[in-house]
Amino acid sequence: MPVATPRIELGDITPHNIKQLKVLNQVVFPVTYNDKFYKDVLDVGELAKLAFFNDIVVGAVCCRTDLQEGQRKLYIMTLGCLGPYRRCGVGKKLLDHVMKIAKDDGQYDAIFLHVQISNDEALQFYNKFGFKIIDTKQEYYKRIEPADAYVLEKSLKVDKLETVS
């Protein structure tokens, strides 16, 4: 009998399943997100998704649009997956979704996020997708150690070189 390939699907975050996102975030991340975070997530549409592995919620991504110094950037507030489901394609599926939104929109200059400086697994994951460390924020996190975070960014704009004839 053939073994079924696991299905990884993305679904909308709604008022009916927002508590699943809250529980997932409490398990995956060392920081606590306030009620405003979850209220805002309900308003971002495609920028927030739950990841289902064979119909079980195992991951999520939550983003927002930021304007910084005249640039429009997509900020990944959270992207996480339960430990047992890591290296199964869940994070890739979530990040691919985010990158497709940015590409299809065509108006984003970059995608960026913060990663705790000790989180080697996340740093390696984002590096595979072309994210680079562009800054270190001292004391970024309030109640966890180490408190510093790297700012990782993937530029989406191709520099237009002028050709001289």
mmCIF file of C-alpha atoms in Angstrom, residues 21-100:
data_model
loop_
_atom_site.group_PDB
_atom_site.id
_atom_site.type_symbol
_atom_site.label_atom_id
_atom_site.label_comp_id
_atom_site.label_asym_id
_atom_site.label_seq_id
_atom_site.Cartn_x
_atom_site.Cartn_y
_atom_site.Cartn_z
ATOM 1 C CA LEU A 21 -2.311 31.062 16.402
ATOM 2 C CA LYS A 22 -1.980 32.369 19.956
ATOM 3 C CA VAL A 23 -1.228 28.894 21.356
ATOM 4 C CA LEU A 24 1.211 28.154 18.523
ATOM 5 C CA ASN A 25 3.091 31.424 19.154
ATOM 6 C CA GLN A 26 3.258 30.710 22.902
ATOM 7 C CA VAL A 27 4.903 27.350 22.164
ATOM 8 C CA VAL A 28 7.241 28.461 19.364
ATOM 9 C CA PHE A 29 8.468 31.903 20.463
ATOM 10 C CA PRO A 30 10.183 32.995 23.689
ATOM 11 C CA VAL A 31 8.237 36.281 23.712
ATOM 12 C CA THR A 32 4.559 36.955 24.389
ATOM 13 C CA TYR A 33 2.469 38.895 21.906
ATOM 14 C CA ASN A 34 -0.259 41.218 23.171
ATOM 15 C CA ASP A 35 -3.940 41.298 22.202
ATOM 16 C CA LYS A 36 -3.340 44.189 19.782
ATOM 17 C CA PHE A 37 -0.943 41.968 17.792
ATOM 18 C CA TYR A 38 -3.688 39.373 17.313
ATOM 19 C CA LYS A 39 -6.322 41.997 16.524
ATOM 20 C CA ASP A 40 -4.017 43.507 13.867
ATOM 21 C CA VAL A 41 -3.286 40.050 12.401
ATOM 22 C CA LEU A 42 -6.984 39.648 11.630
ATOM 23 C CA ASP A 43 -6.808 42.767 9.429
ATOM 24 C CA VAL A 44 -3.806 41.924 7.216
ATOM 25 C CA GLY A 45 -5.479 39.338 4.967
ATOM 26 C CA GLU A 46 -2.977 37.314 2.929
ATOM 27 C CA LEU A 47 -0.071 38.626 5.031
ATOM 28 C CA ALA A 48 -1.025 36.206 7.832
ATOM 29 C CA LYS A 49 -1.494 32.468 7.332
ATOM 30 C CA LEU A 50 -1.708 29.296 9.363
ATOM 31 C CA ALA A 51 0.197 26.251 8.100
ATOM 32 C CA PHE A 52 -1.534 22.879 8.269
ATOM 33 C CA PHE A 53 0.343 19.582 8.101
ATOM 34 C CA ASN A 54 -2.220 16.885 7.244
ATOM 35 C CA ASP A 55 -4.949 19.222 8.605
ATOM 36 C CA ILE A 56 -3.143 19.954 11.908
ATOM 37 C CA VAL A 57 -2.020 23.525 12.661
ATOM 38 C CA VAL A 58 1.783 23.354 12.956
ATOM 39 C CA GLY A 59 3.006 26.787 11.846
ATOM 40 C CA ALA A 60 2.123 30.346 10.976
ATOM 41 C CA VAL A 61 3.401 33.550 9.468
ATOM 42 C CA CYS A 62 2.287 37.102 10.305
ATOM 43 C CA CYS A 63 3.524 40.133 8.350
ATOM 44 C CA ARG A 64 2.817 43.819 7.897
ATOM 45 C CA THR A 65 3.852 46.549 5.514
ATOM 46 C CA ASP A 66 6.369 49.072 6.883
ATOM 47 C CA LEU A 67 7.522 52.349 5.411
ATOM 48 C CA GLN A 68 11.120 53.185 6.305
ATOM 49 C CA GLU A 69 13.171 56.016 4.880
ATOM 50 C CA GLY A 70 11.053 56.198 1.743
ATOM 51 C CA GLN A 71 11.149 52.438 1.200
ATOM 52 C CA ARG A 72 8.172 50.081 1.342
ATOM 53 C CA LYS A 73 9.178 46.886 3.112
ATOM 54 C CA LEU A 74 7.381 43.719 4.101
ATOM 55 C CA TYR A 75 8.092 42.988 7.778
ATOM 56 C CA ILE A 76 7.833 39.391 8.981
ATOM 57 C CA MET A 77 6.588 39.821 12.550
ATOM 58 C CA THR A 78 6.488 36.072 13.191
ATOM 59 C CA LEU A 79 7.215 32.958 11.158
ATOM 60 C CA GLY A 80 7.344 29.783 13.163
ATOM 61 C CA CYS A 81 6.745 26.060 13.147
ATOM 62 C CA LEU A 82 6.352 23.483 15.904
ATOM 63 C CA GLY A 83 9.630 21.651 16.573
ATOM 64 C CA PRO A 84 8.585 18.166 15.402
ATOM 65 C CA TYR A 85 7.493 19.592 12.034
ATOM 66 C CA ARG A 86 10.677 21.512 11.274
ATOM 67 C CA ARG A 87 12.597 20.409 8.175
ATOM 68 C CA CYS A 88 9.339 19.109 6.672
ATOM 69 C CA GLY A 89 8.819 22.056 4.311
ATOM 70 C CA VAL A 90 6.428 24.044 6.508
ATOM 71 C CA GLY A 91 8.689 27.082 6.981
ATOM 72 C CA LYS A 92 9.594 27.053 3.284
ATOM 73 C CA LYS A 93 5.904 26.981 2.338
ATOM 74 C CA LEU A 94 5.229 29.960 4.640
ATOM 75 C CA LEU A 95 8.229 31.961 3.408
ATOM 76 C CA ASP A 96 7.456 31.140 -0.240
ATOM 77 C CA HIS A 97 3.968 32.553 0.338
ATOM 78 C CA VAL A 98 5.402 35.793 1.765
ATOM 79 C CA MET A 99 7.933 36.150 -1.060
ATOM 80 C CA LYS A 100 5.234 35.524 -3.682
#
